[in-house]
Structures are given as structure tokens and as C-alpha cells.
């Protein structure tokens, strides 16, 4: 598989690439720009990679230092349009392999101190075993040409962040998500064991909404709320059948924040979660022995 550089894929990446081009053409290094604009160097790097958006004051200072203030109106409009971004999966996967997508996700996650994830369909990527992840990638491959080994390795590499206590994670799942199995019962047993083990980490909280629980909101789809982001504002990631959404508009992020809080009220957490998981694990184990 080719490892040649990819063209900027998303509006954020194209915007970041253009700001980098303007800075470079002006003969200003990333470090110099950071000092002159009052930003950290990591903030400059994140904006240029498309992992963060510059605020209007930051954009103004950036263009002043790049000698491109005539582009302010144009790039302000582009920044506003990129606050809530939709990337179609077909275009997404034409531009990046599964392995590369895992690397890009890892870069974003390193800058996030608090992740709150709701997933009603399957075990989240950060909690998946290698075999469970391989089967998920195989089911997601629209081309049949993906390198599953690289993708699985990338996902396992991301999971190392779970052991860093400077980062905190919370996962609210539904009972069907814990019961869903992309392979044999043995795969599910191993996956439930993995979740039980990770739930013992002091910086990881896992909860489940049982099928018979009373809920006050409709769980339309899964999402990850990223709070306490280094050099950036909170944002939400949403995966749908046709596209990947990045939500940064503050009022929209607040909608997801409220939705998550209500869903959490219906979840079993702590000892209740452990007991519930043990019951599911016993059922899956019996099914495995029968098969």
C-alpha cells in the first residue's frame, strides 16, 4: 500500500493546509508564528493539521503575520462553515486507509483530557479486543482492499491512552451493544472479559442501559463528547451510515452534553454494571459451550 502523502481531505484540513501555506510563503516558522500570535506551538500544529479551528482573533493575527490580511473575510467564512463538518465515508476512505484513520484519531485523542462516549450498537473501539476489532473493520470495508492488520494495530495503539491517568474516559453502552457479536460466542466472551478488565482502571468508567430501563430521551445514535481539549474548544464526533461528523458549534455541543447526561441517568454504573456484565458473560459462555 502506498505511503505517499495524502491531499487534504476535509474542509478543516484544507483550511489548515492553506494557513500553513500562507505562513510558509511569508517565511515564518511555526515557532515564530506561535510567539508572535500568542498561541502555543502545539495549537499552531493542530490548526495546520485540521485538528482544531482558529478563533477569529487567532485567524486575524495569523494572517497579519503571514502578510495575507486580504484573505480574512474569505477564511473567516471558511472557518465558520467548518464548525460543523460532514465527511462522506466514500470520500473519507478513498483519501485514507483504515490504518491512517486510526493514526489521525489517535492524534486527536492525545489532546483530549476527558472523553464521554455513548454507543448503542457495539463495543467502542477503545475497548475492543484485537479479534473483535478485526471483524468490525472487515464488516466496515466498502472496498475489500483494506489492510486489517494495520488497522487493528492502530486501534490497539490508541488503547494505550486508557492507562494514562491524565486522561479520563466514560462509556455509556446499551445492553444490545454488549450483546452484539460480529463473530462466534467465543469472540463475545473475550470481548466482555476485556470490558470487565478495563472497567477496573481508576480513570475509566463504564455503564450500561439495560433493555428494560426507563429512559427519558431517544438514543438516536452514538457519539463521543470530547471535553477538556488542549488548545481548543470541546467538540463531538458522530459516525453515521453515510458520513463522519465533527461538531464544534458551542450550542450544538451543549445539546450533546445534555443528551449524554440524561442517558447516563438510566445507566448501571460501578458494582451494578459489574454484576450485569457478569450475567451477560455467563450467558455468552454457555452459548459458546453449546456451539
Short mmCIF file of C-alpha atoms in Angstrom, two decimals:
data_model
loop_
_atom_site.label_atom_id
_atom_site.label_comp_id
_atom_site.label_asym_id
_atom_site.label_seq_id
_atom_site.Cartn_x
_atom_site.Cartn_y
_atom_site.Cartn_z
CA UNK A 1 0.00 0.00 0.00
CA UNK A 2 1.32 3.42 -0.91
CA UNK A 3 2.53 5.67 1.90
CA UNK A 4 2.70 8.82 -0.22
CA UNK A 5 1.27 11.98 1.39
CA UNK A 6 -2.47 12.40 1.01
CA UNK A 7 -4.12 15.58 -0.19
CA UNK A 8 -6.10 17.48 2.47
CA UNK A 9 -9.41 15.63 2.75
CA UNK A 10 -11.80 17.65 4.89
CA UNK A 11 -12.67 21.37 4.99
CA UNK A 12 -10.70 21.67 8.24
CA UNK A 13 -7.67 20.02 6.71
CA UNK A 14 -7.87 22.18 3.59
CA UNK A 15 -8.19 25.29 5.74
CA UNK A 16 -5.23 24.23 7.87
CA UNK A 17 -3.16 23.44 4.79
CA UNK A 18 -3.89 26.91 3.36
CA UNK A 19 -2.88 28.63 6.61
CA UNK A 20 0.32 26.59 6.65
CA UNK A 21 1.00 27.56 3.02
CA UNK A 22 0.50 31.26 3.77
CA UNK A 23 2.79 31.05 6.80
CA UNK A 24 5.47 29.22 4.83
CA UNK A 25 5.28 31.63 1.89
CA UNK A 26 5.83 34.50 4.33
CA UNK A 27 8.99 32.83 5.62
CA UNK A 28 7.60 32.44 9.15
CA UNK A 29 8.28 29.25 11.11
CA UNK A 30 5.62 27.59 13.22
CA UNK A 31 7.50 28.56 16.38
CA UNK A 32 7.81 32.20 15.26
CA UNK A 33 4.11 32.35 14.45
CA UNK A 34 3.24 30.93 17.86
CA UNK A 35 5.31 33.57 19.66
CA UNK A 36 4.04 36.45 17.56
CA UNK A 37 0.37 35.49 17.85
CA UNK A 38 0.38 34.39 21.50
CA UNK A 39 -0.55 30.81 20.66
CA UNK A 40 1.25 27.67 21.78
CA UNK A 41 3.25 25.82 19.16
CA UNK A 42 1.03 22.76 19.65
CA UNK A 43 -2.01 24.93 18.93
CA UNK A 44 -0.43 26.10 15.65
CA UNK A 45 0.31 22.48 14.69
CA UNK A 46 -3.22 21.34 15.49
CA UNK A 47 -4.73 24.12 13.37
CA UNK A 48 -2.47 23.31 10.44
CA UNK A 49 -3.30 19.60 10.63
CA UNK A 50 -7.01 20.40 10.71
CA UNK A 51 -7.46 19.02 14.22
CA UNK A 52 -8.57 22.42 15.54
CA UNK A 53 -10.05 25.63 14.18
CA UNK A 54 -8.53 29.05 14.75
CA UNK A 55 -10.73 31.59 16.51
CA UNK A 56 -11.38 34.81 14.61
CA UNK A 57 -8.80 36.78 16.69
CA UNK A 58 -6.24 33.99 16.14
CA UNK A 59 -7.02 33.90 12.42
CA UNK A 60 -6.63 37.68 12.20
CA UNK A 61 -3.21 37.63 13.91
CA UNK A 62 -2.16 34.65 11.79
CA UNK A 63 -2.93 36.45 8.54
CA UNK A 64 -1.23 39.63 9.80
CA UNK A 65 1.98 37.68 10.41
CA UNK A 66 1.62 35.95 7.04
CA UNK A 67 1.05 39.18 5.09
CA UNK A 68 -2.35 37.95 3.93
CA UNK A 69 -4.91 40.15 5.68
CA UNK A 70 -6.73 40.46 2.34
CA UNK A 71 -7.82 36.82 2.85
CA UNK A 72 -9.51 37.48 6.23
CA UNK A 73 -13.13 37.60 5.04
CA UNK A 74 -12.72 34.51 2.87
CA UNK A 75 -11.03 32.42 5.55
CA UNK A 76 -13.40 33.64 8.27
CA UNK A 77 -16.29 32.31 6.18
CA UNK A 78 -14.45 29.01 5.66
CA UNK A 79 -13.82 28.72 9.41
CA UNK A 80 -17.48 29.30 10.24
CA UNK A 81 -18.52 26.68 7.68
CA UNK A 82 -16.11 24.13 9.22
CA UNK A 83 -17.52 24.44 12.75
CA UNK A 84 -19.91 21.56 11.99
CA UNK A 85 -18.31 19.34 9.37
CA UNK A 86 -19.61 16.33 7.46
CA UNK A 87 -17.26 13.93 5.66
CA UNK A 88 -18.79 11.25 3.44
CA UNK A 89 -17.40 7.77 4.15
CA UNK A 90 -16.78 7.03 0.45
CA UNK A 91 -14.58 10.10 0.06
CA UNK A 92 -13.10 9.57 3.51
CA UNK A 93 -11.88 6.05 2.71
CA UNK A 94 -10.65 6.98 -0.74
CA UNK A 95 -8.40 9.54 0.91
CA UNK A 96 -7.18 7.46 3.88
CA UNK A 97 -6.83 3.80 4.78
CA UNK A 98 -8.30 2.35 7.96
CA UNK A 99 -4.81 2.35 9.47
CA UNK A 100 -4.25 6.01 8.63
CA UNK A 101 -7.66 6.90 10.04
CA UNK A 102 -6.67 5.23 13.33
CA UNK A 103 -3.47 7.30 13.42
CA UNK A 104 -5.40 10.51 12.80
CA UNK A 105 -7.87 9.61 15.55
CA UNK A 106 -5.00 8.89 17.92
CA UNK A 107 -3.56 12.37 17.30
CA UNK A 108 -6.90 13.96 18.20
CA UNK A 109 -7.34 11.79 21.29
CA UNK A 110 -3.93 12.74 22.69
CA UNK A 111 -5.17 16.33 23.03
CA UNK A 112 -8.43 15.35 24.78
CA UNK A 113 -8.39 15.02 28.58
CA UNK A 114 -11.99 13.82 29.00
CA UNK A 115 -13.92 11.58 26.59
CA UNK A 116 -17.58 10.77 27.13
CA UNK A 117 -18.90 8.15 24.72
CA UNK A 118 -22.42 6.83 24.17
CA UNK A 119 -22.69 3.84 21.86
CA UNK A 120 -25.92 1.83 21.37
CA UNK A 121 -24.65 -0.65 18.78
CA UNK A 122 -21.30 -2.27 19.66
CA UNK A 123 -18.28 -2.11 21.94
CA UNK A 124 -16.36 1.16 21.40
CA UNK A 125 -13.06 0.99 19.55
CA UNK A 126 -11.05 1.89 22.65
CA UNK A 127 -12.48 -1.17 24.44
CA UNK A 128 -12.29 -3.73 21.63
CA UNK A 129 -10.19 -6.87 21.59
CA UNK A 130 -7.97 -7.43 18.55
CA UNK A 131 -10.27 -10.09 17.02
CA UNK A 132 -13.44 -8.09 17.67
CA UNK A 133 -11.78 -5.06 16.03
CA UNK A 134 -10.65 -7.12 13.02
CA UNK A 135 -14.19 -8.34 12.43
CA UNK A 136 -15.59 -4.80 12.79
CA UNK A 137 -13.11 -3.48 10.22
CA UNK A 138 -13.98 -6.32 7.84
CA UNK A 139 -17.70 -5.51 8.16
CA UNK A 140 -16.96 -1.81 7.54
CA UNK A 141 -14.76 -2.27 4.45
CA UNK A 142 -16.56 -0.86 1.42
CA UNK A 143 -13.71 -1.67 -0.97
CA UNK A 144 -12.45 -5.07 0.21
CA UNK A 145 -8.93 -3.68 -0.13
CA UNK A 146 -8.15 -2.52 3.42
CA UNK A 147 -5.14 -3.71 5.43
CA UNK A 148 -6.89 -5.09 8.51
CA UNK A 149 -3.63 -5.88 10.32
CA UNK A 150 -2.54 -2.23 10.16
CA UNK A 151 -6.00 -1.05 11.19
CA UNK A 152 -6.14 -3.38 14.20
CA UNK A 153 -2.64 -2.41 15.27
CA UNK A 154 -3.61 1.26 15.03
CA UNK A 155 -6.67 0.65 17.20
CA UNK A 156 -4.64 -1.24 19.81
CA UNK A 157 -2.07 1.57 19.82
CA UNK A 158 -4.85 4.05 20.59
CA UNK A 159 -5.89 1.98 23.59
CA UNK A 160 -2.60 2.69 25.37
CA UNK A 161 -4.09 6.08 26.29
CA UNK A 162 -6.52 4.31 28.61
CA UNK A 163 -3.64 3.64 31.00
CA UNK A 164 -2.65 7.32 31.22
CA UNK A 165 -4.36 8.72 34.32
CA UNK A 166 -4.09 12.27 32.97
CA UNK A 167 -6.88 11.25 30.60
CA UNK A 168 -10.33 10.14 31.77
CA UNK A 169 -12.86 8.08 29.85
CA UNK A 170 -16.51 7.26 30.35
CA UNK A 171 -18.53 4.91 28.19
CA UNK A 172 -22.30 4.51 28.37
CA UNK A 173 -23.43 1.50 26.33
CA UNK A 174 -26.75 -0.18 25.76
CA UNK A 175 -27.43 -3.83 26.53
CA UNK A 176 -27.75 -4.64 22.78
CA UNK A 177 -24.28 -3.12 22.26
CA UNK A 178 -22.83 -5.55 24.79
CA UNK A 179 -24.74 -8.48 23.28
CA UNK A 180 -23.86 -7.72 19.64
CA UNK A 181 -21.23 -10.08 18.29
CA UNK A 182 -19.51 -9.84 14.92
CA UNK A 183 -18.16 -13.40 15.29
CA UNK A 184 -18.54 -16.51 17.40
CA UNK A 185 -19.67 -16.66 21.02
CA UNK A 186 -16.02 -17.08 21.97
CA UNK A 187 -15.30 -13.65 20.45
CA UNK A 188 -18.06 -12.12 22.57
CA UNK A 189 -16.85 -13.83 25.77
CA UNK A 190 -13.36 -12.44 25.22
CA UNK A 191 -14.79 -9.01 24.47
CA UNK A 192 -16.84 -8.96 27.67
CA UNK A 193 -13.79 -10.07 29.64
CA UNK A 194 -11.83 -7.20 28.11
CA UNK A 195 -14.50 -4.68 29.09
CA UNK A 196 -14.61 -6.05 32.64
CA UNK A 197 -10.84 -5.68 32.93
CA UNK A 198 -10.74 -2.11 31.62
CA UNK A 199 -13.60 -1.11 33.93
CA UNK A 200 -11.21 -1.63 36.87
CA UNK A 201 -9.00 1.28 35.75
CA UNK A 202 -9.40 4.31 38.02
CA UNK A 203 -9.75 6.72 35.09
CA UNK A 204 -12.23 4.57 33.13
CA UNK A 205 -15.96 4.42 33.90
CA UNK A 206 -18.29 2.09 32.00
CA UNK A 207 -22.06 1.93 32.31
CA UNK A 208 -24.88 0.06 30.60
CA UNK A 209 -28.51 0.94 29.92
CA UNK A 210 -30.48 -2.32 30.24
CA UNK A 211 -33.21 -3.01 27.71
CA UNK A 212 -35.85 -2.82 30.45
CA UNK A 213 -34.60 0.52 31.81
CA UNK A 214 -36.85 3.56 31.68
CA UNK A 215 -35.27 6.30 29.58
CA UNK A 216 -36.20 9.97 29.18
CA UNK A 217 -34.57 10.59 25.78
CA UNK A 218 -34.41 8.81 22.43
CA UNK A 219 -30.95 7.29 21.79
CA UNK A 220 -30.84 8.38 18.16
CA UNK A 221 -27.20 7.41 17.53
CA UNK A 222 -23.81 7.07 19.16
CA UNK A 223 -21.41 9.96 19.73
CA UNK A 224 -18.26 10.95 21.60
CA UNK A 225 -18.13 14.20 23.53
CA UNK A 226 -14.57 15.48 23.82
CA UNK A 227 -14.11 17.81 26.79
CA UNK A 228 -11.02 19.50 28.26
CA UNK A 229 -9.27 19.69 24.89
CA UNK A 230 -5.71 21.07 24.80
CA UNK A 231 -5.57 24.41 22.97
CA UNK A 232 -9.09 24.02 21.61
CA UNK A 233 -12.79 24.04 22.41
CA UNK A 234 -14.88 20.91 23.16
CA UNK A 235 -16.18 19.00 20.14
CA UNK A 236 -18.34 15.99 19.33
CA UNK A 237 -17.69 13.14 16.91
CA UNK A 238 -20.59 11.26 15.32
CA UNK A 239 -20.43 8.27 12.97
CA UNK A 240 -23.45 7.61 10.76
CA UNK A 241 -24.01 5.11 7.96
CA UNK A 242 -23.01 7.56 5.26
CA UNK A 243 -20.74 10.10 6.95
CA UNK A 244 -18.47 11.14 9.81
CA UNK A 245 -19.50 14.35 11.59
CA UNK A 246 -17.37 16.72 13.64
CA UNK A 247 -19.49 19.12 15.70
CA UNK A 248 -17.84 22.21 17.22
CA UNK A 249 -20.55 24.86 17.28
CA UNK A 250 -20.95 25.56 21.03
CA UNK A 251 -24.76 25.44 21.09
CA UNK A 252 -24.71 22.08 19.28
CA UNK A 253 -22.05 20.66 21.60
CA UNK A 254 -24.29 21.66 24.52
CA UNK A 255 -27.17 19.61 23.03
CA UNK A 256 -24.98 16.51 23.07
CA UNK A 257 -23.81 17.33 26.59
CA UNK A 258 -27.40 17.41 27.85
CA UNK A 259 -28.31 14.25 25.92
CA UNK A 260 -25.39 12.39 27.46
CA UNK A 261 -26.31 13.50 30.99
CA UNK A 262 -29.87 12.17 30.63
CA UNK A 263 -28.71 8.87 29.10
CA UNK A 264 -26.26 8.44 31.98
CA UNK A 265 -29.11 8.68 34.50
CA UNK A 266 -30.56 5.44 33.08
CA UNK A 267 -27.28 3.52 33.20
CA UNK A 268 -25.99 0.95 35.67
CA UNK A 269 -22.52 2.01 36.81
CA UNK A 270 -19.97 0.63 39.25
CA UNK A 271 -20.90 -2.58 41.06
CA UNK A 272 -24.28 -2.73 39.31
CA UNK A 273 -22.51 -2.66 35.95
CA UNK A 274 -20.06 -5.38 37.01
CA UNK A 275 -22.89 -7.65 38.15
CA UNK A 276 -24.85 -7.05 34.93
CA UNK A 277 -21.76 -7.75 32.80
CA UNK A 278 -21.10 -10.99 34.70
CA UNK A 279 -24.61 -12.22 33.81
CA UNK A 280 -24.09 -11.43 30.11
CA UNK A 281 -20.69 -13.10 30.20
CA UNK A 282 -22.16 -16.26 31.73
CA UNK A 283 -24.86 -16.38 29.02
CA UNK A 284 -22.30 -15.96 26.25
CA UNK A 285 -20.07 -18.61 27.81
CA UNK A 286 -22.93 -21.13 27.94
CA UNK A 287 -23.74 -20.39 24.30
CA UNK A 288 -20.08 -20.93 23.41
CA UNK A 289 -20.03 -24.35 25.08
CA UNK A 290 -23.22 -25.42 23.31
CA UNK A 291 -21.87 -24.38 19.93
#
